[in-house]
């Protein structure tokens, strides 16, 4: 069972349409015509992870926004590279599920492609919630930690 299934989340990958504020009708696939209703609906309209080129990244296990959904367990801690809206969403979700989250952002605030005041306000809110955000940071290299205490952990080298 993956993390989403463990928390009782149903995932549908078909296209759909909103029938009302609490109902979606699936319009494609084997389940076309199925109505899904609930008090809370999360519409993930689709994106693909952008895996940036960093020295050593191909040599260590890492997660993306897609592979996190396939995990059977949650990590104790996680470093998220980048401060876009998907990173902010995942950071808060994982933090609220008990994961220690650190977000590394190249620019001087998260959500750098949006209004600066929004990113700075979100940083303050997430920091108050317990998420560590480090800005003005360029990750140049990652490598496995030799002690083996945390499988898949990485050391950040050459950060500014």
GROMACS .gro file of C-alpha atoms in nm:
model
  160
    1UNK     CA    1   0.000   0.000   0.000
    2UNK     CA    2   0.131   0.348  -0.083
    3UNK     CA    3   0.114   0.659   0.138
    4UNK     CA    4  -0.199   0.794  -0.036
    5UNK     CA    5  -0.377   0.461   0.013
    6UNK     CA    6  -0.266   0.438   0.376
    7UNK     CA    7  -0.439   0.768   0.448
    8UNK     CA    8  -0.758   0.661   0.269
    9UNK     CA    9  -0.706   0.871  -0.043
   10UNK     CA   10  -0.862   0.754  -0.369
   11UNK     CA   11  -0.665   0.854  -0.679
   12UNK     CA   12  -0.825   0.878  -1.021
   13UNK     CA   13  -0.613   0.948  -1.329
   14UNK     CA   14  -0.895   0.997  -1.576
   15UNK     CA   15  -1.024   1.328  -1.704
   16UNK     CA   16  -1.335   1.468  -1.547
   17UNK     CA   17  -1.565   1.764  -1.514
   18UNK     CA   18  -1.705   1.946  -1.213
   19UNK     CA   19  -2.075   1.878  -1.173
   20UNK     CA   20  -2.103   2.101  -0.865
   21UNK     CA   21  -1.872   2.219  -0.588
   22UNK     CA   22  -1.856   1.873  -0.429
   23UNK     CA   23  -1.892   1.636  -0.727
   24UNK     CA   24  -1.675   1.534  -1.022
   25UNK     CA   25  -1.790   1.318  -1.312
   26UNK     CA   26  -1.517   1.109  -1.478
   27UNK     CA   27  -1.539   1.161  -1.854
   28UNK     CA   28  -1.268   0.928  -1.988
   29UNK     CA   29  -1.133   0.579  -1.930
   30UNK     CA   30  -1.300   0.264  -1.804
   31UNK     CA   31  -1.478   0.456  -1.530
   32UNK     CA   32  -1.634   0.723  -1.756
   33UNK     CA   33  -1.965   0.836  -1.610
   34UNK     CA   34  -1.859   0.762  -1.252
   35UNK     CA   35  -1.958   1.037  -1.010
   36UNK     CA   36  -1.716   1.116  -0.726
   37UNK     CA   37  -1.843   1.326  -0.437
   38UNK     CA   38  -1.681   1.435  -0.117
   39UNK     CA   39  -1.643   1.708   0.141
   40UNK     CA   40  -1.289   1.770   0.015
   41UNK     CA   41  -1.173   1.731  -0.345
   42UNK     CA   42  -0.814   1.782  -0.460
   43UNK     CA   43  -0.787   1.855  -0.829
   44UNK     CA   44  -0.435   1.792  -0.955
   45UNK     CA   45  -0.455   1.912  -1.311
   46UNK     CA   46  -0.122   1.768  -1.407
   47UNK     CA   47   0.242   1.857  -1.416
   48UNK     CA   48   0.567   1.676  -1.466
   49UNK     CA   49   0.858   1.689  -1.223
   50UNK     CA   50   1.151   1.898  -1.338
   51UNK     CA   51   1.463   1.707  -1.236
   52UNK     CA   52   1.746   1.957  -1.258
   53UNK     CA   53   2.102   1.861  -1.344
   54UNK     CA   54   2.311   1.848  -1.026
   55UNK     CA   55   2.646   1.674  -0.995
   56UNK     CA   56   2.593   1.340  -0.817
   57UNK     CA   57   2.212   1.337  -0.830
   58UNK     CA   58   2.200   1.036  -1.062
   59UNK     CA   59   2.412   0.842  -0.809
   60UNK     CA   60   2.169   0.865  -0.516
   61UNK     CA   61   1.805   0.769  -0.470
   62UNK     CA   62   1.578   1.073  -0.486
   63UNK     CA   63   1.206   1.139  -0.496
   64UNK     CA   64   0.987   1.349  -0.724
   65UNK     CA   65   0.633   1.473  -0.675
   66UNK     CA   66   0.520   1.160  -0.862
   67UNK     CA   67   0.733   0.897  -0.685
   68UNK     CA   68   0.630   1.027  -0.340
   69UNK     CA   69   0.280   0.896  -0.413
   70UNK     CA   70   0.421   0.546  -0.466
   71UNK     CA   71   0.606   0.521  -0.134
   72UNK     CA   72   0.491   0.271   0.128
   73UNK     CA   73   0.637   0.474   0.415
   74UNK     CA   74   0.726   0.833   0.480
   75UNK     CA   75   1.087   0.945   0.527
   76UNK     CA   76   1.192   1.098   0.860
   77UNK     CA   77   1.330   1.402   0.681
   78UNK     CA   78   1.341   1.542   0.331
   79UNK     CA   79   1.519   1.819   0.142
   80UNK     CA   80   1.314   1.978  -0.134
   81UNK     CA   81   1.509   2.151  -0.409
   82UNK     CA   82   1.321   2.453  -0.536
   83UNK     CA   83   1.054   2.681  -0.401
   84UNK     CA   84   0.779   2.671  -0.663
   85UNK     CA   85   0.416   2.603  -0.587
   86UNK     CA   86   0.449   2.222  -0.615
   87UNK     CA   87   0.742   2.227  -0.371
   88UNK     CA   88   0.540   2.442  -0.130
   89UNK     CA   89   0.242   2.208  -0.150
   90UNK     CA   90   0.453   1.895  -0.094
   91UNK     CA   91   0.655   2.059   0.180
   92UNK     CA   92   0.347   2.145   0.381
   93UNK     CA   93   0.173   1.812   0.316
   94UNK     CA   94   0.476   1.609   0.423
   95UNK     CA   95   0.547   1.831   0.722
   96UNK     CA   96   0.189   1.790   0.845
   97UNK     CA   97   0.234   1.413   0.812
   98UNK     CA   98   0.536   1.429   1.044
   99UNK     CA   99   0.830   1.461   0.802
  100UNK     CA  100   1.106   1.710   0.886
  101UNK     CA  101   1.118   1.931   0.575
  102UNK     CA  102   1.389   2.167   0.450
  103UNK     CA  103   1.330   2.365   0.131
  104UNK     CA  104   1.627   2.504  -0.063
  105UNK     CA  105   1.550   2.795  -0.298
  106UNK     CA  106   1.790   2.971  -0.540
  107UNK     CA  107   1.626   3.314  -0.532
  108UNK     CA  108   1.568   3.538  -0.230
  109UNK     CA  109   1.215   3.404  -0.168
  110UNK     CA  110   0.991   3.110  -0.259
  111UNK     CA  111   0.735   3.140  -0.538
  112UNK     CA  112   0.985   3.366  -0.714
  113UNK     CA  113   0.781   3.372  -1.036
  114UNK     CA  114   0.491   3.529  -0.850
  115UNK     CA  115   0.448   3.853  -0.657
  116UNK     CA  116   0.736   3.882  -0.407
  117UNK     CA  117   0.513   3.973  -0.116
  118UNK     CA  118   0.321   3.646  -0.159
  119UNK     CA  119   0.638   3.435  -0.143
  120UNK     CA  120   0.773   3.617   0.162
  121UNK     CA  121   0.438   3.585   0.343
  122UNK     CA  122   0.423   3.213   0.264
  123UNK     CA  123   0.781   3.165   0.387
  124UNK     CA  124   0.693   3.329   0.718
  125UNK     CA  125   0.380   3.116   0.758
  126UNK     CA  126   0.560   2.790   0.674
  127UNK     CA  127   0.853   2.878   0.903
  128UNK     CA  128   0.607   2.935   1.189
  129UNK     CA  129   0.465   2.592   1.109
  130UNK     CA  130   0.814   2.439   1.143
  131UNK     CA  131   0.936   2.407   0.785
  132UNK     CA  132   1.293   2.525   0.731
  133UNK     CA  133   1.338   2.739   0.418
  134UNK     CA  134   1.685   2.839   0.304
  135UNK     CA  135   1.696   3.097   0.025
  136UNK     CA  136   1.975   3.231  -0.198
  137UNK     CA  137   2.114   2.877  -0.217
  138UNK     CA  138   2.257   2.704  -0.523
  139UNK     CA  139   2.308   2.327  -0.482
  140UNK     CA  140   2.619   2.231  -0.677
  141UNK     CA  141   2.669   1.868  -0.574
  142UNK     CA  142   2.500   1.590  -0.378
  143UNK     CA  143   2.648   1.268  -0.244
  144UNK     CA  144   2.550   0.980  -0.019
  145UNK     CA  145   2.626   1.006   0.350
  146UNK     CA  146   2.866   0.720   0.434
  147UNK     CA  147   2.737   0.641   0.788
  148UNK     CA  148   2.431   0.463   0.648
  149UNK     CA  149   2.216   0.593   0.934
  150UNK     CA  150   1.971   0.746   0.688
  151UNK     CA  151   1.944   0.555   0.361
  152UNK     CA  152   1.910   0.789   0.068
  153UNK     CA  153   2.018   1.096   0.259
  154UNK     CA  154   2.233   1.352   0.083
  155UNK     CA  155   2.499   1.603   0.175
  156UNK     CA  156   2.467   1.946   0.020
  157UNK     CA  157   2.806   2.069  -0.097
  158UNK     CA  158   2.901   2.403  -0.243
  159UNK     CA  159   2.593   2.598  -0.138
  160UNK     CA  160   2.617   2.976  -0.148
   0.00000   0.00000   0.00000
